[in-house]
């Protein structure tokens, strides 16, 4: 294989590792946001329980005042009894007293309901606070795991970026530009092996005379797939079995940063 093609293949294998690391890094913000959202939801539960509790306290105060004011009225009516001259007026006053006492009973019922509700809200507050504590604990662990994974990925990104800088020094600058253009067009893969007379990437036929030229070529000429425009290369069948596997592993070993080997 031409030296330049081998160098391009090395660059491609570095780029594929870089793509993988970048894809991993891109997922971390979402993971952290999900973790934040779980804690926020648990906090919202606590807030909602507390708000409901506060509302019952306010209602309770209102019903307590209702009871007080109706009791005042009853006292006032009873004070008036001594000044009553007629049976009719007395019955009317008794009726007022009865109505006020009914209102007291109703307000006391509501007060009782609010006290029962208040106990329920107390339980909810305690339960939601316990749940929040648990979620915070789980998410603390989750976050530190994500942060550790991110640190590893960032280290790998730095290493593979350095590896790329080294790999491009082996290739003429205009060819790197050409390669980069194809990479951008094809989502990271600029080179394709010709197998069974087809482009290994897009699957379209590579014309036999092109394969003939590729096999013959001793020059530095590069060939392209006429359909997808990727740079194509050909490995002789005798080389693509056992020896090719060996050369492929050498390739990946030479392309790997030292920490990988
Ligand atoms: Zn193709």
CSV table of C-alpha atoms and ligand atoms in Angstrom, one decimal:
chain,number,residue,atom,x,y,z
A,1,UNK,CA,0.0,0.0,0.0
A,2,UNK,CA,1.1,3.5,-0.7
A,3,UNK,CA,2.7,5.3,2.2
A,4,UNK,CA,0.3,8.2,1.9
A,5,UNK,CA,-2.7,5.9,1.9
A,6,UNK,CA,-1.4,4.2,5.0
A,7,UNK,CA,-0.9,7.6,6.7
A,8,UNK,CA,-4.5,8.6,5.7
A,9,UNK,CA,-5.8,5.4,7.2
A,10,UNK,CA,-3.9,6.1,10.4
A,11,UNK,CA,-5.5,9.6,10.5
A,12,UNK,CA,-8.9,8.1,9.9
A,13,UNK,CA,-8.5,5.6,12.8
A,14,UNK,CA,-7.5,8.5,15.1
A,15,UNK,CA,-10.5,10.6,13.8
A,16,UNK,CA,-12.9,7.7,14.5
A,17,UNK,CA,-11.6,7.6,18.1
A,18,UNK,CA,-11.9,11.3,18.4
A,19,UNK,CA,-15.5,11.1,17.1
A,20,UNK,CA,-16.3,8.5,19.7
A,21,UNK,CA,-14.8,10.6,22.5
A,22,UNK,CA,-16.6,13.7,21.4
A,23,UNK,CA,-19.9,11.8,21.2
A,24,UNK,CA,-19.3,10.6,24.8
A,25,UNK,CA,-18.5,14.2,26.0
A,26,UNK,CA,-21.6,15.5,24.3
A,27,UNK,CA,-23.8,13.2,26.4
A,28,UNK,CA,-22.6,14.5,29.8
A,29,UNK,CA,-24.4,17.8,30.0
A,30,UNK,CA,-27.7,16.0,29.4
A,31,UNK,CA,-26.9,13.4,32.1
A,32,UNK,CA,-26.1,16.1,34.6
A,33,UNK,CA,-29.2,18.0,33.6
A,34,UNK,CA,-31.3,14.9,34.2
A,35,UNK,CA,-29.7,14.4,37.6
A,36,UNK,CA,-30.4,18.1,38.5
A,37,UNK,CA,-34.0,17.6,37.3
A,38,UNK,CA,-34.5,14.6,39.6
A,39,UNK,CA,-33.3,16.6,42.6
A,40,UNK,CA,-35.4,19.6,41.6
A,41,UNK,CA,-38.5,17.4,41.3
A,42,UNK,CA,-38.0,16.1,44.8
A,43,UNK,CA,-37.5,19.6,46.1
A,44,UNK,CA,-40.7,20.7,44.4
A,45,UNK,CA,-42.6,17.9,46.2
A,46,UNK,CA,-41.3,19.2,49.6
A,47,UNK,CA,-42.3,22.8,48.6
A,48,UNK,CA,-45.7,21.7,47.5
A,49,UNK,CA,-46.3,19.8,50.8
A,50,UNK,CA,-45.1,22.8,52.8
A,51,UNK,CA,-47.3,25.2,50.8
A,52,UNK,CA,-50.4,22.9,51.4
A,53,UNK,CA,-49.6,22.9,55.1
A,54,UNK,CA,-49.3,26.7,55.2
A,55,UNK,CA,-52.7,27.0,53.4
A,56,UNK,CA,-54.4,24.8,56.1
A,57,UNK,CA,-52.8,26.8,58.8
A,58,UNK,CA,-54.3,30.0,57.3
A,59,UNK,CA,-57.7,28.3,56.9
A,60,UNK,CA,-57.5,27.1,60.5
A,61,UNK,CA,-56.9,30.7,61.7
A,62,UNK,CA,-59.8,31.9,59.6
A,63,UNK,CA,-62.2,29.2,61.1
A,64,UNK,CA,-60.9,30.0,64.6
A,65,UNK,CA,-61.8,33.6,64.1
A,66,UNK,CA,-65.2,32.6,62.7
A,67,UNK,CA,-65.9,30.6,65.9
A,68,UNK,CA,-64.8,33.5,68.0
A,69,UNK,CA,-67.0,36.0,66.2
A,70,UNK,CA,-70.1,33.8,66.3
A,71,UNK,CA,-69.5,33.2,70.0
A,72,UNK,CA,-69.4,37.0,70.5
A,73,UNK,CA,-72.7,37.3,68.8
A,74,UNK,CA,-74.3,34.6,71.0
A,75,UNK,CA,-73.0,36.4,74.1
A,76,UNK,CA,-74.4,39.7,72.8
A,77,UNK,CA,-77.8,38.1,72.1
A,78,UNK,CA,-77.9,36.6,75.6
A,79,UNK,CA,-77.0,40.0,77.1
A,80,UNK,CA,-80.0,41.4,75.2
A,81,UNK,CA,-82.4,38.9,76.7
A,82,UNK,CA,-83.0,40.9,79.9
A,83,UNK,CA,-84.2,43.8,77.9
A,84,UNK,CA,-86.8,41.8,75.9
A,85,UNK,CA,-90.4,42.8,76.5
A,86,UNK,CA,-92.4,40.5,74.2
A,87,UNK,CA,-92.6,36.8,73.5
A,88,UNK,CA,-92.3,37.5,69.8
A,89,UNK,CA,-89.0,39.4,70.3
A,90,UNK,CA,-87.8,36.7,72.6
A,91,UNK,CA,-88.5,34.0,70.0
A,92,UNK,CA,-86.7,36.1,67.3
A,93,UNK,CA,-83.7,36.4,69.5
A,94,UNK,CA,-83.7,32.7,70.3
A,95,UNK,CA,-83.8,32.1,66.6
A,96,UNK,CA,-80.7,34.3,66.1
A,97,UNK,CA,-78.9,32.5,68.9
A,98,UNK,CA,-79.7,29.1,67.3
A,99,UNK,CA,-78.4,30.3,63.9
A,100,UNK,CA,-75.2,31.5,65.5
A,101,UNK,CA,-74.7,28.3,67.3
A,102,UNK,CA,-75.2,26.4,64.0
A,103,UNK,CA,-72.5,28.6,62.4
A,104,UNK,CA,-70.2,27.8,65.4
A,105,UNK,CA,-70.8,24.1,64.9
A,106,UNK,CA,-70.1,24.4,61.1
A,107,UNK,CA,-66.9,26.4,61.7
A,108,UNK,CA,-65.8,23.9,64.4
A,109,UNK,CA,-66.4,21.0,61.9
A,110,UNK,CA,-64.2,22.8,59.3
A,111,UNK,CA,-61.6,23.4,61.9
A,112,UNK,CA,-61.5,19.7,62.8
A,113,UNK,CA,-61.2,18.8,59.1
A,114,UNK,CA,-58.3,21.3,58.7
A,115,UNK,CA,-56.6,19.7,61.8
A,116,UNK,CA,-56.9,16.2,60.3
A,117,UNK,CA,-55.6,17.6,56.9
A,118,UNK,CA,-52.8,19.3,58.8
A,119,UNK,CA,-51.6,16.0,60.2
A,120,UNK,CA,-51.7,14.5,56.7
A,121,UNK,CA,-49.6,17.4,55.4
A,122,UNK,CA,-47.1,16.9,58.2
A,123,UNK,CA,-46.8,13.3,57.1
A,124,UNK,CA,-46.4,14.4,53.5
A,125,UNK,CA,-43.7,16.9,54.4
A,126,UNK,CA,-41.7,14.3,56.4
A,127,UNK,CA,-42.1,11.7,53.6
A,128,UNK,CA,-41.1,14.2,50.8
A,129,UNK,CA,-38.1,15.5,52.9
A,130,UNK,CA,-37.0,11.9,53.4
A,131,UNK,CA,-37.4,11.2,49.6
A,132,UNK,CA,-35.4,14.4,48.8
A,133,UNK,CA,-32.6,13.3,51.1
A,134,UNK,CA,-32.5,9.9,49.3
A,135,UNK,CA,-32.6,11.5,45.8
A,136,UNK,CA,-29.9,13.9,46.7
A,137,UNK,CA,-27.7,11.1,48.0
A,138,UNK,CA,-28.2,9.0,44.9
A,139,UNK,CA,-27.7,12.0,42.6
A,140,UNK,CA,-24.5,13.0,44.4
A,141,UNK,CA,-23.1,9.5,43.6
A,142,UNK,CA,-24.4,9.7,40.1
A,143,UNK,CA,-22.9,13.2,39.5
A,144,UNK,CA,-19.5,12.2,40.8
A,145,UNK,CA,-19.6,9.1,38.5
A,146,UNK,CA,-20.5,11.3,35.5
A,147,UNK,CA,-17.8,13.9,36.4
A,148,UNK,CA,-15.2,11.1,36.7
A,149,UNK,CA,-16.3,9.7,33.3
A,150,UNK,CA,-16.1,13.2,31.8
A,151,UNK,CA,-12.6,13.7,33.2
A,152,UNK,CA,-11.5,10.4,31.6
A,153,UNK,CA,-13.1,11.4,28.3
A,154,UNK,CA,-11.5,14.8,28.4
A,155,UNK,CA,-8.1,13.3,29.0
A,156,UNK,CA,-8.7,10.9,26.1
A,157,UNK,CA,-9.8,13.9,23.9
A,158,UNK,CA,-6.5,15.7,24.7
A,159,UNK,CA,-4.5,12.5,24.0
A,160,UNK,CA,-6.2,11.7,20.7
A,161,UNK,CA,-6.1,15.4,19.6
A,162,UNK,CA,-2.3,15.3,20.2
A,163,UNK,CA,-2.2,12.0,18.3
A,164,UNK,CA,-4.1,13.7,15.4
A,165,UNK,CA,-1.7,16.6,15.3
A,166,UNK,CA,1.1,14.1,15.0
A,167,UNK,CA,-0.7,12.1,12.3
A,168,UNK,CA,-1.3,15.1,10.1
A,169,UNK,CA,2.4,16.0,10.0
A,170,UNK,CA,2.9,12.8,8.0
A,171,UNK,CA,0.5,13.9,5.2
A,172,UNK,CA,0.9,16.9,2.8
A,173,UNK,CA,-1.3,19.8,3.9
A,174,UNK,CA,-3.5,20.0,0.8
A,175,UNK,CA,-4.2,16.3,1.1
A,176,UNK,CA,-5.3,16.8,4.7
A,177,UNK,CA,-7.6,19.5,3.6
A,178,UNK,CA,-9.0,17.2,0.9
A,179,UNK,CA,-9.5,14.4,3.5
A,180,UNK,CA,-11.1,16.8,5.9
A,181,UNK,CA,-13.6,18.0,3.3
A,182,UNK,CA,-14.6,14.4,2.6
A,183,UNK,CA,-14.8,13.7,6.3
A,184,UNK,CA,-17.2,16.6,6.8
A,185,UNK,CA,-19.3,15.4,3.9
A,186,UNK,CA,-19.5,11.8,5.1
A,187,UNK,CA,-19.8,12.1,8.8
A,188,UNK,CA,-16.2,11.1,9.7
A,189,UNK,CA,-15.3,8.4,7.2
A,190,UNK,CA,-13.2,9.6,4.2
A,191,UNK,CA,-11.6,6.3,3.2
A,192,UNK,CA,-13.2,3.1,1.9
A,193,UNK,CA,-11.8,-0.3,1.0
A,194,UNK,CA,-12.8,-1.8,-2.3
A,195,UNK,CA,-14.1,-5.3,-1.7
A,196,UNK,CA,-15.8,-7.5,-4.3
A,197,UNK,CA,-15.4,-4.7,-6.8
A,198,UNK,CA,-17.6,-2.4,-4.7
A,199,UNK,CA,-16.9,0.7,-2.6
A,200,UNK,CA,-16.8,-0.6,1.0
A,201,UNK,CA,-18.7,2.5,2.2
A,202,UNK,CA,-21.5,3.2,-0.3
A,203,UNK,CA,-21.6,-0.3,-1.9
A,204,UNK,CA,-21.5,1.0,-5.5
A,205,UNK,CA,-19.6,-0.8,-8.2
A,206,UNK,CA,-16.0,0.4,-8.8
A,207,UNK,CA,-15.2,-0.1,-12.5
A,208,UNK,CA,-12.8,-2.9,-13.2
A,209,UNK,CA,-10.3,-0.7,-15.0
A,210,UNK,CA,-10.1,1.6,-12.0
A,211,UNK,CA,-9.3,-1.5,-9.8
A,212,UNK,CA,-6.7,-2.5,-12.4
A,213,UNK,CA,-5.1,0.9,-12.1
A,214,UNK,CA,-5.2,0.9,-8.4
A,215,UNK,CA,-3.5,-2.5,-8.3
A,216,UNK,CA,-0.9,-1.4,-10.8
A,217,UNK,CA,-0.3,2.0,-9.5
A,218,UNK,CA,3.2,2.7,-8.2
A,219,UNK,CA,2.6,6.4,-8.2
A,220,UNK,CA,1.2,8.6,-5.5
A,221,UNK,CA,-2.2,8.9,-7.3
A,222,UNK,CA,-5.3,8.6,-5.1
A,223,UNK,CA,-8.5,7.0,-6.4
A,224,UNK,CA,-12.0,8.1,-5.5
A,225,UNK,CA,-15.4,6.3,-5.5
A,226,UNK,CA,-17.3,7.8,-8.4
A,227,UNK,CA,-20.5,7.7,-6.4
A,228,UNK,CA,-19.7,8.8,-2.9
A,229,UNK,CA,-16.3,10.5,-3.7
A,230,UNK,CA,-14.5,8.8,-0.8
A,231,UNK,CA,-10.9,7.9,-1.2
A,232,UNK,CA,-10.8,4.2,-2.1
A,233,UNK,CA,-8.0,1.7,-1.5
A,234,UNK,CA,-7.4,-1.8,-2.5
A,235,UNK,CA,-5.7,-4.6,-0.5
A,236,UNK,CA,-4.6,-7.6,-2.5
A,237,UNK,CA,-6.7,-10.7,-1.5
A,238,UNK,CA,-3.5,-12.5,-0.5
A,239,UNK,CA,-2.7,-9.7,1.9
A,240,UNK,CA,-6.2,-9.2,3.2
A,241,UNK,CA,-6.4,-12.6,4.9
A,242,UNK,CA,-3.9,-13.5,7.7
A,243,UNK,CA,-1.1,-11.0,6.9
A,244,UNK,CA,-3.7,-8.2,6.5
A,245,UNK,CA,-5.0,-8.9,10.0
A,246,UNK,CA,-1.5,-8.6,11.3
A,247,UNK,CA,-0.8,-5.4,9.4
A,248,UNK,CA,-4.2,-4.0,10.6
A,249,UNK,CA,-3.3,-4.6,14.2
A,250,UNK,CA,0.1,-3.0,13.7
A,251,UNK,CA,-1.8,-0.1,12.2
A,252,UNK,CA,-4.1,0.4,15.1
A,253,UNK,CA,-1.2,-0.1,17.5
A,254,UNK,CA,0.8,2.6,15.8
A,255,UNK,CA,-2.2,4.9,15.8
A,256,UNK,CA,-3.0,4.4,19.4
A,257,UNK,CA,-1.7,6.8,22.1
A,258,UNK,CA,0.7,5.2,24.6
A,259,UNK,CA,-1.9,4.8,27.3
A,260,UNK,CA,-4.0,2.5,25.1
A,261,UNK,CA,-1.2,0.0,24.5
B,1,LIG,ZN1,-18.5,5.0,-2.5
